[in-house]
Backbone as a printed PyTorch tensor [residue, N CA C, xyz], in Angstrom:
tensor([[[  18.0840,  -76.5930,   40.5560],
         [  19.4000,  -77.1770,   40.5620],
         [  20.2350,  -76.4480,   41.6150]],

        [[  21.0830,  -76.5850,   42.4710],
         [  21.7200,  -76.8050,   43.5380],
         [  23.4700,  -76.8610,   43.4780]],

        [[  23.9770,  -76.1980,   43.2160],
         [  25.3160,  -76.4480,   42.7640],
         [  26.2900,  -77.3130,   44.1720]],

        [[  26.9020,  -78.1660,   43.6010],
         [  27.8540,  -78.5420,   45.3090],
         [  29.2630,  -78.6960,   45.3070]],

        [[  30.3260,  -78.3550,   45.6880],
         [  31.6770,  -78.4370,   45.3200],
         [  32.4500,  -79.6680,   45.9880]],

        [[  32.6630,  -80.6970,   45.3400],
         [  33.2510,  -81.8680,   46.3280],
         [  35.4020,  -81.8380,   46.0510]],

        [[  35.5980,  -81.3280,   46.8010],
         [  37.1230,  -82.0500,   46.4530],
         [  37.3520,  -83.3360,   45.6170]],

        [[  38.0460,  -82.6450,   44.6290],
         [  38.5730,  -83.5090,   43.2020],
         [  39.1480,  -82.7970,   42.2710]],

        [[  40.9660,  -83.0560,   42.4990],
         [  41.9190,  -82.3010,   41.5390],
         [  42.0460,  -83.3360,   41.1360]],

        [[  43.3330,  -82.6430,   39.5760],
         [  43.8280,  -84.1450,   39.0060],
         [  44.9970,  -83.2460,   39.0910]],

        [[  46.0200,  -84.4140,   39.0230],
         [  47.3780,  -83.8250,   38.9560],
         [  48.2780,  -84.6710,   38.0150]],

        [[  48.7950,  -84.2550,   37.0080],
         [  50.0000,  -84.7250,   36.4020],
         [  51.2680,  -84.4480,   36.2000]],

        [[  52.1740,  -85.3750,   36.1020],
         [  53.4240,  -84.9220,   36.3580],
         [  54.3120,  -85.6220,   35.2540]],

        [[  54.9390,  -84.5300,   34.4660],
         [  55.5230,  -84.9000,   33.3690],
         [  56.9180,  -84.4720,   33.1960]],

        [[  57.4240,  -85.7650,   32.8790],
         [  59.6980,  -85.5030,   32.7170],
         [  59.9980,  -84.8750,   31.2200]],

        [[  60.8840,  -84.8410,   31.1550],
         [  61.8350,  -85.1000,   29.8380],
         [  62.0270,  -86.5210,   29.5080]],

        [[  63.2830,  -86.8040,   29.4270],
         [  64.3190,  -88.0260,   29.3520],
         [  63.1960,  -89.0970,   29.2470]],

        [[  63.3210,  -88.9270,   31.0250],
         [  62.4240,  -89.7480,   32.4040],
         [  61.5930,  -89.5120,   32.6850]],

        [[  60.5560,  -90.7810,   33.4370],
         [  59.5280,  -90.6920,   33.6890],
         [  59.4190,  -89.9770,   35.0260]],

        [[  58.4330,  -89.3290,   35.6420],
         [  58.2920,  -88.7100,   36.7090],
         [  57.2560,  -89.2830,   37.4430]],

        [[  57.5030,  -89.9220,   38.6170],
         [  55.9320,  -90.5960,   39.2060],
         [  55.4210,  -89.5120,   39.5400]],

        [[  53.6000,  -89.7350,   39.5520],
         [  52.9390,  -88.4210,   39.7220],
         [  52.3640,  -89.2570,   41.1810]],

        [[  52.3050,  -88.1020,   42.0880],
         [  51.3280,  -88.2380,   43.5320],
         [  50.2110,  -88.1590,   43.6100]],

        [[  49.5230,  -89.5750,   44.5930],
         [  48.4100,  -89.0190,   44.4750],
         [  48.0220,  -87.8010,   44.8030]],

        [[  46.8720,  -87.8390,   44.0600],
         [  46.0060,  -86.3680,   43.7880],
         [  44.3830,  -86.5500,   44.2140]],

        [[  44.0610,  -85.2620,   43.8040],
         [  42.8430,  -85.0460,   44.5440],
         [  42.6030,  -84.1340,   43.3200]],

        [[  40.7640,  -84.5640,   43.3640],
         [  40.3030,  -83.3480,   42.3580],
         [  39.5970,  -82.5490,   42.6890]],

        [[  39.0600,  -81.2670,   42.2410],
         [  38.0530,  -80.1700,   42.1800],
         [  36.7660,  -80.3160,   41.2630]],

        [[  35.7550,  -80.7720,   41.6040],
         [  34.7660,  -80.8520,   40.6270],
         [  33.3530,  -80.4740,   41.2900]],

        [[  32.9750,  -79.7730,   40.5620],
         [  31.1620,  -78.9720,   40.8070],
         [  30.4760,  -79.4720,   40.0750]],

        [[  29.3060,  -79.8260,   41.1820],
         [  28.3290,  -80.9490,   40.9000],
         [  27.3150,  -79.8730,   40.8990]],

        [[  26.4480,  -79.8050,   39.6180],
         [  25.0350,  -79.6660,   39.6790],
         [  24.0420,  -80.5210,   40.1280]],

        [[  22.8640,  -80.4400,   40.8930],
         [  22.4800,  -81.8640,   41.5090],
         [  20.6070,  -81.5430,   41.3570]],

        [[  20.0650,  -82.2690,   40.9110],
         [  18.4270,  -82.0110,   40.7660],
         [  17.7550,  -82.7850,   41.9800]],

        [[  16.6920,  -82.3400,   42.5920],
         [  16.5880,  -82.7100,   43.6820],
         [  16.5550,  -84.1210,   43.0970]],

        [[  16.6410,  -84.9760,   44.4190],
         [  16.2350,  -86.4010,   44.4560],
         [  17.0910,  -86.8480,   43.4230]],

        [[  18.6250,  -86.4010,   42.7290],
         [  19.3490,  -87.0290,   41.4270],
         [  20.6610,  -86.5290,   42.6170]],

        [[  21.6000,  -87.4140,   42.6850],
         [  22.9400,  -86.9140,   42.9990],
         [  24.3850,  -87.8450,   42.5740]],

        [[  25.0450,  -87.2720,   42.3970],
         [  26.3740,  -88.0250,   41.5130],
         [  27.7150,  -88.0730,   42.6090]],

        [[  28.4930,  -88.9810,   42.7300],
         [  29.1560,  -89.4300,   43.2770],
         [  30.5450,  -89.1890,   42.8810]],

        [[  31.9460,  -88.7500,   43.5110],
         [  32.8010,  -88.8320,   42.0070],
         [  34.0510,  -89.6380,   43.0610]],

        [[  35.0140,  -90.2390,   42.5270],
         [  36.3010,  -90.7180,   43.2040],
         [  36.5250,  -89.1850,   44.5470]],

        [[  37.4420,  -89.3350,   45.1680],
         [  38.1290,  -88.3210,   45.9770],
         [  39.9280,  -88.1900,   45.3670]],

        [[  40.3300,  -89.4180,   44.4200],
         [  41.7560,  -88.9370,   44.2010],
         [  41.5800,  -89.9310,   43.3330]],

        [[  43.1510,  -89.4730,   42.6850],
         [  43.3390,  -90.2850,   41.2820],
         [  44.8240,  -90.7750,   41.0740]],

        [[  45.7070,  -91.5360,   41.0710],
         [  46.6500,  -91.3910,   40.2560],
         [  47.2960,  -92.2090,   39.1550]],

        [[  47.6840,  -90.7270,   38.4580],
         [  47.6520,  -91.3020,   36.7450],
         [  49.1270,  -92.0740,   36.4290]],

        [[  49.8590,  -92.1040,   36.9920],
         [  51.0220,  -92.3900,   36.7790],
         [  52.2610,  -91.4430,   36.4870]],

        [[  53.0320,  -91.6300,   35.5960],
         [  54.2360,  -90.9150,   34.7570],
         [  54.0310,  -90.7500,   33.3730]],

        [[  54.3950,  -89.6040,   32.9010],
         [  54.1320,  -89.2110,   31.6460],
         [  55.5160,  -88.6700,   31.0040]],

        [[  55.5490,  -88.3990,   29.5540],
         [  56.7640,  -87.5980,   29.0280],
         [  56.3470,  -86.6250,   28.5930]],

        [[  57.0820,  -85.4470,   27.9810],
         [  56.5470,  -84.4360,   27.4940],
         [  56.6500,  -84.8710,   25.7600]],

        [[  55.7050,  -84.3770,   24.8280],
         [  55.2160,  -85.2720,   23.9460],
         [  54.6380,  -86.4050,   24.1310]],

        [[  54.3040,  -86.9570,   25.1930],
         [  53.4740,  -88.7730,   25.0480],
         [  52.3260,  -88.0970,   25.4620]],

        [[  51.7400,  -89.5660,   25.2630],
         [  50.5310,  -89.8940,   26.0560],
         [  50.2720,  -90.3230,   27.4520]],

        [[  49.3040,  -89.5410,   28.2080],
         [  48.9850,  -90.2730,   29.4690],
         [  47.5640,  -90.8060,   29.5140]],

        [[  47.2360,  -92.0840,   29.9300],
         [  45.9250,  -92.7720,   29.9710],
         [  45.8080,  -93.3450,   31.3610]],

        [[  44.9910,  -92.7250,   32.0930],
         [  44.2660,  -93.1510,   33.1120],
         [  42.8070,  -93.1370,   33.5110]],

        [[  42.2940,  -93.8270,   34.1350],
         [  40.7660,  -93.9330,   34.9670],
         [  40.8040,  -93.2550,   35.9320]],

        [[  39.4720,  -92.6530,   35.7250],
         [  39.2990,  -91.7870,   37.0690],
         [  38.7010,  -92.1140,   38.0790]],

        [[  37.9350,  -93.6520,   37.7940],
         [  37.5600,  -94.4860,   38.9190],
         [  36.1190,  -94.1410,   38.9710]],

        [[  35.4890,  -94.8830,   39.8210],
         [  33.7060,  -94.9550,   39.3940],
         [  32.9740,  -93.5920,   39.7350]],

        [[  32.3300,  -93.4500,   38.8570],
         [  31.2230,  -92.0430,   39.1100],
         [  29.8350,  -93.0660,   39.2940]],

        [[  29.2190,  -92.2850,   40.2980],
         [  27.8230,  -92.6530,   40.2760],
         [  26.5570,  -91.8420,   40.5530]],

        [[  25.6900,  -92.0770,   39.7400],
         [  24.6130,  -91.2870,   39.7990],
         [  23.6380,  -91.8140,   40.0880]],

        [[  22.8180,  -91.4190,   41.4640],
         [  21.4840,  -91.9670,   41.8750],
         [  20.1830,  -91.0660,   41.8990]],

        [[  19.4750,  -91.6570,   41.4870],
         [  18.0750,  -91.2970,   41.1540],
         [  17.0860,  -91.4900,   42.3460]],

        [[  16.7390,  -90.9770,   42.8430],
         [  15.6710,  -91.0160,   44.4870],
         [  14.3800,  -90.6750,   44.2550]],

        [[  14.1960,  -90.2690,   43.0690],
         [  12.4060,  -89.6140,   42.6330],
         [  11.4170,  -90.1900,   42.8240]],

        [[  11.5400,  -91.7270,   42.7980],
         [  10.7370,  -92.3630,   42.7860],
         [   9.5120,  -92.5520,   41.7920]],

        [[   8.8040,  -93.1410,   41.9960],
         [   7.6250,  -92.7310,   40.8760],
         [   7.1750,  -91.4620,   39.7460]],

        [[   8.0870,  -90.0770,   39.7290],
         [   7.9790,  -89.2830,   39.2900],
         [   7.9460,  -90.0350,   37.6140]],

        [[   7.2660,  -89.4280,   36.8370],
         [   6.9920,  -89.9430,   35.5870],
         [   7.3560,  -89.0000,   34.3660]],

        [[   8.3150,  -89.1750,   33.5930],
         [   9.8490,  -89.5430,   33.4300],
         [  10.5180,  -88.9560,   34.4170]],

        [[  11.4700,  -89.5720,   34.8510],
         [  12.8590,  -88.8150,   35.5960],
         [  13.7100,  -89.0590,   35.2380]],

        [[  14.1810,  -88.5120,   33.7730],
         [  15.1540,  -88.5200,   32.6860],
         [  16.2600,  -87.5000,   33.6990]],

        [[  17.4940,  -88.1230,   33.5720],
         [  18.6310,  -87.0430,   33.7060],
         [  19.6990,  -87.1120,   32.7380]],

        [[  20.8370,  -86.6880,   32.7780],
         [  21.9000,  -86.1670,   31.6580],
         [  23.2700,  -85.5330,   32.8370]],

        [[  24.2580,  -86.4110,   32.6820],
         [  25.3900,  -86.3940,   33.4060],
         [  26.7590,  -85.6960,   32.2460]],

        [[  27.0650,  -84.5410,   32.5410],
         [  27.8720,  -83.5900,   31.9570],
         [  29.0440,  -83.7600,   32.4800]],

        [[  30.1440,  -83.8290,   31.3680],
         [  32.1400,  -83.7560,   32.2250],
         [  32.5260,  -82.9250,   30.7970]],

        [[  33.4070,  -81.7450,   32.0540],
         [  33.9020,  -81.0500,   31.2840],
         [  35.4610,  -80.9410,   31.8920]],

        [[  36.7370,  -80.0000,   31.6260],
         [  37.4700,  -79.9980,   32.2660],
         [  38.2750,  -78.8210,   32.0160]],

        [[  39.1350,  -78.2020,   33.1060],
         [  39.6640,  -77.3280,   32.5550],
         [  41.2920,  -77.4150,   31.9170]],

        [[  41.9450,  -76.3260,   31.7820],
         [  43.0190,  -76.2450,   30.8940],
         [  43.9710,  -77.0600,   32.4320]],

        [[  45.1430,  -77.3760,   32.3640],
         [  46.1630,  -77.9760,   33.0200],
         [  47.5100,  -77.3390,   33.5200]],

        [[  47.6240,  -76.1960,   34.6740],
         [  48.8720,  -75.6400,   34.3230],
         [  49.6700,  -76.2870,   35.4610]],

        [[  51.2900,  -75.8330,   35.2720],
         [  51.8470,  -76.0680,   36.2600],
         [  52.5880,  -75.0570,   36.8920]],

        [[  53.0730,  -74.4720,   38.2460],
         [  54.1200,  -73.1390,   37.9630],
         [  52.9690,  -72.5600,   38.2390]],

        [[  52.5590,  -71.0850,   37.9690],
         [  52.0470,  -70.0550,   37.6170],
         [  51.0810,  -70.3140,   36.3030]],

        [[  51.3710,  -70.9360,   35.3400],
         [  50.9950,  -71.2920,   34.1780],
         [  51.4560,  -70.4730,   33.4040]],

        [[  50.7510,  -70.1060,   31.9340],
         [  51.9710,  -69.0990,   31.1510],
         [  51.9100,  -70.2220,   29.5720]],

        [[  53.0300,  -68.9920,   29.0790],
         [  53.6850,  -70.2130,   28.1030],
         [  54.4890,  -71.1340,   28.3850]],

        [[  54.2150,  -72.5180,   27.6560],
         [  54.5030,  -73.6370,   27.9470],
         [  54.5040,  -74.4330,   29.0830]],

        [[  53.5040,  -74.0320,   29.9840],
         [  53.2850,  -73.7780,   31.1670],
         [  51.2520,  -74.4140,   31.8050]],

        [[  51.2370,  -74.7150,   30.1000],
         [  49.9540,  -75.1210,   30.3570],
         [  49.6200,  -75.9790,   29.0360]],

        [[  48.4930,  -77.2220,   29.5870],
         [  48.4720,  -78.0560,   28.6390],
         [  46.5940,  -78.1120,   28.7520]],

        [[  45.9470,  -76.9790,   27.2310],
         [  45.0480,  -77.1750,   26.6850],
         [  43.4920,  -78.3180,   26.9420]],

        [[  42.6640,  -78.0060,   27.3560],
         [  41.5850,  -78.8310,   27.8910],
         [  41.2170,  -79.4890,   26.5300]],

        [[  41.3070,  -78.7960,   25.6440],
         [  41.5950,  -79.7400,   24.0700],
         [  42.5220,  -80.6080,   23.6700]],

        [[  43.8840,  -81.3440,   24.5360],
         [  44.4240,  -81.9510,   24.6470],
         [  43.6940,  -83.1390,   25.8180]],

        [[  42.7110,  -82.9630,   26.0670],
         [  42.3480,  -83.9040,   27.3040],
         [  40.8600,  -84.8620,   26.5330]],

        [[  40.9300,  -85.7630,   26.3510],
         [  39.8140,  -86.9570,   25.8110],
         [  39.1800,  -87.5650,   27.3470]],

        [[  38.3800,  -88.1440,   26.8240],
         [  37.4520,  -88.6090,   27.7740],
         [  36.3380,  -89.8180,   27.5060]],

        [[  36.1270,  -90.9510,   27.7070],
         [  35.6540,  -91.8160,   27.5210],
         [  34.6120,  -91.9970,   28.4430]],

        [[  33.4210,  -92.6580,   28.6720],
         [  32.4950,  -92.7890,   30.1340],
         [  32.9420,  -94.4110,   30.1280]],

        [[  32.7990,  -95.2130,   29.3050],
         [  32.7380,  -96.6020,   29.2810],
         [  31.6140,  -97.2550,   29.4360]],

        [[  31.7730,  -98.4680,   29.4230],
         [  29.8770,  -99.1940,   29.8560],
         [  29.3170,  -98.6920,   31.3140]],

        [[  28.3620,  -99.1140,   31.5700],
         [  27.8670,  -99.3990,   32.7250],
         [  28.4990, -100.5120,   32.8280]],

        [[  28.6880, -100.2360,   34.3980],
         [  29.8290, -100.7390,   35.6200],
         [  28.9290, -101.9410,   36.4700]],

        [[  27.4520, -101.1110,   36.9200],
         [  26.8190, -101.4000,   37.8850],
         [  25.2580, -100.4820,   37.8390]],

        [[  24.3870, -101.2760,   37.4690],
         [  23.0270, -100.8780,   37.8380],
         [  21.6720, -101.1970,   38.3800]],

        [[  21.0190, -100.4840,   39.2900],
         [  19.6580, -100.9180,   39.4490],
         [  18.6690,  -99.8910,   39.5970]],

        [[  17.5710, -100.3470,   39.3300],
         [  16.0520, -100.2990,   39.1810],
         [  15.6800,  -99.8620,   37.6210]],

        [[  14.5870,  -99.0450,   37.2990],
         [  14.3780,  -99.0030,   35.8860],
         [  14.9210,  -98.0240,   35.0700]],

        [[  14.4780,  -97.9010,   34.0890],
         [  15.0890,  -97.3560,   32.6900],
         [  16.1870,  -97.6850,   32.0440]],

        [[  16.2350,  -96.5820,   30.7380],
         [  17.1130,  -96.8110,   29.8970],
         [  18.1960,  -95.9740,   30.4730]],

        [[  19.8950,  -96.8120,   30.4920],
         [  20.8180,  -95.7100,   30.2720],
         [  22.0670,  -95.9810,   29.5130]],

        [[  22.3090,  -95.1210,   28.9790],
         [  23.2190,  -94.8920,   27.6240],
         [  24.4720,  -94.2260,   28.2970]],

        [[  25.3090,  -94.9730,   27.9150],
         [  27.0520,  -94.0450,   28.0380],
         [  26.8480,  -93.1020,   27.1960]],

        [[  27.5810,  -91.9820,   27.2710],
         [  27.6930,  -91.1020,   26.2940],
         [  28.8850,  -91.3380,   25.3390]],

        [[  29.8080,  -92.2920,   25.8240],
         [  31.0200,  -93.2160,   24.7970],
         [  31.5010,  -94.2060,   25.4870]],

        [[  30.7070,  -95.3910,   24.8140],
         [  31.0720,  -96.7780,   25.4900],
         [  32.3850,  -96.9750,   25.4740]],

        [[  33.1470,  -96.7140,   24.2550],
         [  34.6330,  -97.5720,   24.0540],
         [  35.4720,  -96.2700,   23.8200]],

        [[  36.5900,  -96.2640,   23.4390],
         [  37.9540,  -95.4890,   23.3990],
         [  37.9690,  -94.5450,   21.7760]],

        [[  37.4250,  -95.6770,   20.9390],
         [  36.6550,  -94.8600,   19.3380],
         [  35.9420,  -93.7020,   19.6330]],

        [[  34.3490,  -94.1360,   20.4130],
         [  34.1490,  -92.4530,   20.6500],
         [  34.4540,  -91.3080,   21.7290]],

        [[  35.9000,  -91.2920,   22.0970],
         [  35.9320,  -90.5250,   23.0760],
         [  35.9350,  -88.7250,   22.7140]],

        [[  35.8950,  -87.8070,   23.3380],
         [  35.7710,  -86.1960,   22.8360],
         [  36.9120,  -86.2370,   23.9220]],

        [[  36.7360,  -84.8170,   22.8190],
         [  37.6790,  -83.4230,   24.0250],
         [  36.9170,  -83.0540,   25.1170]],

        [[  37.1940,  -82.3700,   26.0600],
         [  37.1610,  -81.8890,   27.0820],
         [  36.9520,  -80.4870,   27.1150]],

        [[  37.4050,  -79.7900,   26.1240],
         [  37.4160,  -78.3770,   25.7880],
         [  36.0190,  -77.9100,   25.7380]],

        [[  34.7840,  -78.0680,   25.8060],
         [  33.5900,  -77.6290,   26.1310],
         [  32.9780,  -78.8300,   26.8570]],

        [[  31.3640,  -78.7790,   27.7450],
         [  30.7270,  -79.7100,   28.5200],
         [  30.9610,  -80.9250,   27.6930]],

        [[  30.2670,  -81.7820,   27.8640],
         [  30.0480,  -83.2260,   27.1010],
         [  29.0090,  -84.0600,   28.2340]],

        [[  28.4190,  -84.4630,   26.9450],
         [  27.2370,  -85.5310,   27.7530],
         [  28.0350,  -86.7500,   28.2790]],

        [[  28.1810,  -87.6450,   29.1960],
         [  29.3440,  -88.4140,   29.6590],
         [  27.8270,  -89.9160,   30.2300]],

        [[  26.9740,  -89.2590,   30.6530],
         [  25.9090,  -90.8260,   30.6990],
         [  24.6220,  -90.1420,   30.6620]],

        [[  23.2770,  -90.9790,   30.6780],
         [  22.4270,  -90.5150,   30.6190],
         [  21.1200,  -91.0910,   31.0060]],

        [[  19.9660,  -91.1880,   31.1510],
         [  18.4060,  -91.9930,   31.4650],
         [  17.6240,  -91.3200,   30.1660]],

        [[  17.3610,  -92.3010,   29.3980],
         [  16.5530,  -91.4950,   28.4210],
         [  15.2390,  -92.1820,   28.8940]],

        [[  14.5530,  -93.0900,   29.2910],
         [  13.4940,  -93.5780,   29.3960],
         [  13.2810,  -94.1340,   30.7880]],

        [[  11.9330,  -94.2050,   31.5220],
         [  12.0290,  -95.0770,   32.8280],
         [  11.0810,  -93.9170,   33.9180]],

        [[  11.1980,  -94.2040,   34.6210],
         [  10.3530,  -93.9000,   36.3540],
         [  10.9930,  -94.9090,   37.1840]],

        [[  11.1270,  -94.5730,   38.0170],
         [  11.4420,  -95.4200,   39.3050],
         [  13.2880,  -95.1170,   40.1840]],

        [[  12.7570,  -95.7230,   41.4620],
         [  14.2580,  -95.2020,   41.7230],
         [  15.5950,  -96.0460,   40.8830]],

        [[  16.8500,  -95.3890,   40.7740],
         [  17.5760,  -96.1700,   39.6240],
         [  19.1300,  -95.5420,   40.2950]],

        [[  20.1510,  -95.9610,   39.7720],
         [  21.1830,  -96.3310,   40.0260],
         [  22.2180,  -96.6070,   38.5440]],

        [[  23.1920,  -95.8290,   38.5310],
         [  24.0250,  -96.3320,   37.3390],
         [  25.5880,  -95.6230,   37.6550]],

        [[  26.6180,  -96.9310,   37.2920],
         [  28.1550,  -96.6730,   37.4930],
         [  28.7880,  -96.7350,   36.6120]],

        [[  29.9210,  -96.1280,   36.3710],
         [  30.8250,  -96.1390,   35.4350],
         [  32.2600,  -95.9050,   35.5910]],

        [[  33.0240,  -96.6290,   35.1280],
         [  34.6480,  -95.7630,   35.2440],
         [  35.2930,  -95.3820,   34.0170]],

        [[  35.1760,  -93.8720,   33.9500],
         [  35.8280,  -92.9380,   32.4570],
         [  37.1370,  -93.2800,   32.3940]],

        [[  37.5210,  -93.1060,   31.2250],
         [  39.0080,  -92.9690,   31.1910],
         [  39.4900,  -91.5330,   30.4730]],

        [[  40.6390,  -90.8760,   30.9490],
         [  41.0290,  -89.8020,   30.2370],
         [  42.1830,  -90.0020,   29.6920]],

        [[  42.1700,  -89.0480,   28.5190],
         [  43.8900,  -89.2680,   27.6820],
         [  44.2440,  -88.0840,   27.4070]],

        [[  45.5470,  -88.0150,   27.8200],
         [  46.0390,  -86.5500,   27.5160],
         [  47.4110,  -86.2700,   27.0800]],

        [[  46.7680,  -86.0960,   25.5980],
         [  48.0770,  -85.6300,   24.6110],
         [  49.1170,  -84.2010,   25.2820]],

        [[  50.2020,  -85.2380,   26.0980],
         [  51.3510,  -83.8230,   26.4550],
         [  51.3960,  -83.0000,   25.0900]],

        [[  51.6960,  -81.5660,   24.8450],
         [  52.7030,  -80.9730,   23.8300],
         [  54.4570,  -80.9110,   23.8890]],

        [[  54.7910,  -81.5070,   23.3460],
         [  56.4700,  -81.3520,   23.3500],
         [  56.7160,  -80.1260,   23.1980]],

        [[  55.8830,  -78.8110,   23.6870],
         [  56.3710,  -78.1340,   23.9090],
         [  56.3770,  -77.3380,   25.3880]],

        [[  55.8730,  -78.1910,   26.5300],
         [  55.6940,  -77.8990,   27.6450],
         [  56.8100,  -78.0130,   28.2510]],

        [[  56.9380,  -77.2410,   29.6950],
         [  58.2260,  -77.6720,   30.2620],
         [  57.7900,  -79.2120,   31.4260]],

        [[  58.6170,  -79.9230,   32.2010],
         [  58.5430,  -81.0010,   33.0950],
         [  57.7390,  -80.7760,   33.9200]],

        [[  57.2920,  -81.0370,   34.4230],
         [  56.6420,  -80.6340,   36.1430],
         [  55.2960,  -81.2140,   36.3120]],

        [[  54.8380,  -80.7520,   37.1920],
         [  53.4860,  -81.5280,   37.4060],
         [  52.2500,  -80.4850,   37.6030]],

        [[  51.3480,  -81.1920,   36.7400],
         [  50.0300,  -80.5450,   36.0660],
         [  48.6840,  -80.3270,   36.8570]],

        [[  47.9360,  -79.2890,   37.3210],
         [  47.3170,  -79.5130,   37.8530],
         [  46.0940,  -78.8570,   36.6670]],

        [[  44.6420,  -79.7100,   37.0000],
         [  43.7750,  -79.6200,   36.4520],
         [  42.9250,  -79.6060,   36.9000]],

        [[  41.3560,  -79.5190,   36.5430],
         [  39.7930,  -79.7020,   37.1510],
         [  38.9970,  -81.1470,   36.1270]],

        [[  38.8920,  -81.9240,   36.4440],
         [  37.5800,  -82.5830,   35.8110],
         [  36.1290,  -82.1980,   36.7230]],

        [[  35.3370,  -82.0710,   35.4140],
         [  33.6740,  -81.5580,   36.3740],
         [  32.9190,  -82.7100,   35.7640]],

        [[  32.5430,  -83.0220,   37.2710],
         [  31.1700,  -83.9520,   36.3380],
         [  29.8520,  -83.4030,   36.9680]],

        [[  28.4890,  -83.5050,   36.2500],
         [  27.6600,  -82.8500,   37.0560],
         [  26.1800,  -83.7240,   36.4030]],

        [[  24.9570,  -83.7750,   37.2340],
         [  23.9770,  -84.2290,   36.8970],
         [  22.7160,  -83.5190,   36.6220]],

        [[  21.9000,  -83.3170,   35.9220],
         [  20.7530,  -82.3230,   35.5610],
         [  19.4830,  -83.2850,   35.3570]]])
């Protein structure tokens, strides 16, 4: 495995009162990559405006993971998103918003070709997780051959009403094994 660092921040930006438009952003995310397997991720995101106490729900836009092995017999992989905590400022108290405040959905497949089986790791919005440790996010459980599979996650992230305004910067990681 091969570690690779592609530019991909997320950034959020959260008011009081008022809403605050957030800019696009750019993320930080490290890709583990197995030979002949490599994953694809957006280059920017933006989530919109948030309050302090709400909710923010956005897509992070298509991830893709391609399979090049060819005939290798299984070439099962397992696509991991994790993320980190969110600060803004320096960070600090109230100054940072918890990677356990951050959900994560994979959704269906978007777009696929050649063989095997592949499984979202949470088709719909019911099973989404935290973020606060790895998470399986898609997967090939069965198959050989070269293959292809897309998706667009969605994340949700419970502000605390006890943060101050400003805008959030974070890591989503996605990675392939």
């Amino acid at each position: 495995m091969r570690p690779i660092v592609v530019p991909l921040s997320l950034l959020l930006a959260l008011g009081g009162a008022l809403p605050v438009e957030a800019a696009p952003t750019t993320r930080t995310v490290e890709l583990a990559l197995t030979v002949g397997v490599d994953i694809t991720v957006p280059a920017a995101v933006n989530l919109g405006a948030g309050f302090v106490g709400g909710v923010l729900t956005g897509q992070l836009g298509t991830v893709e993971v391609r399979d090049q092995r060819g005939q290798v017999n299984p070439n099962l992989w397992v696509a991991t998103v994790s993320a980190t905590v969110f600060i803004t400022g320096g960070g600090g108290t109230n100054r940072t918003i918890s990677n356990g405040q951050v959900s994560y959905w994979s959704g269906p497949v978007v777009n696929s070709s050649g063989g095997g089986t592949l499984v979202p790791g949470q088709p719909t919005a019911a099973q989404a997780v935290t973020l606060n440790v790895a998470r399986e996010a898609f997967r090939k459980t069965a198959g050989n051959g070269n293959n292809r599979v897309s998706w667009i996650p969605t994340i949700r992230i419970a502000v605390p009403s006890t943060v101050v305004a400003g805008t959030y910067t974070g890591t989503i990681t996605h990675s392939v094994a």
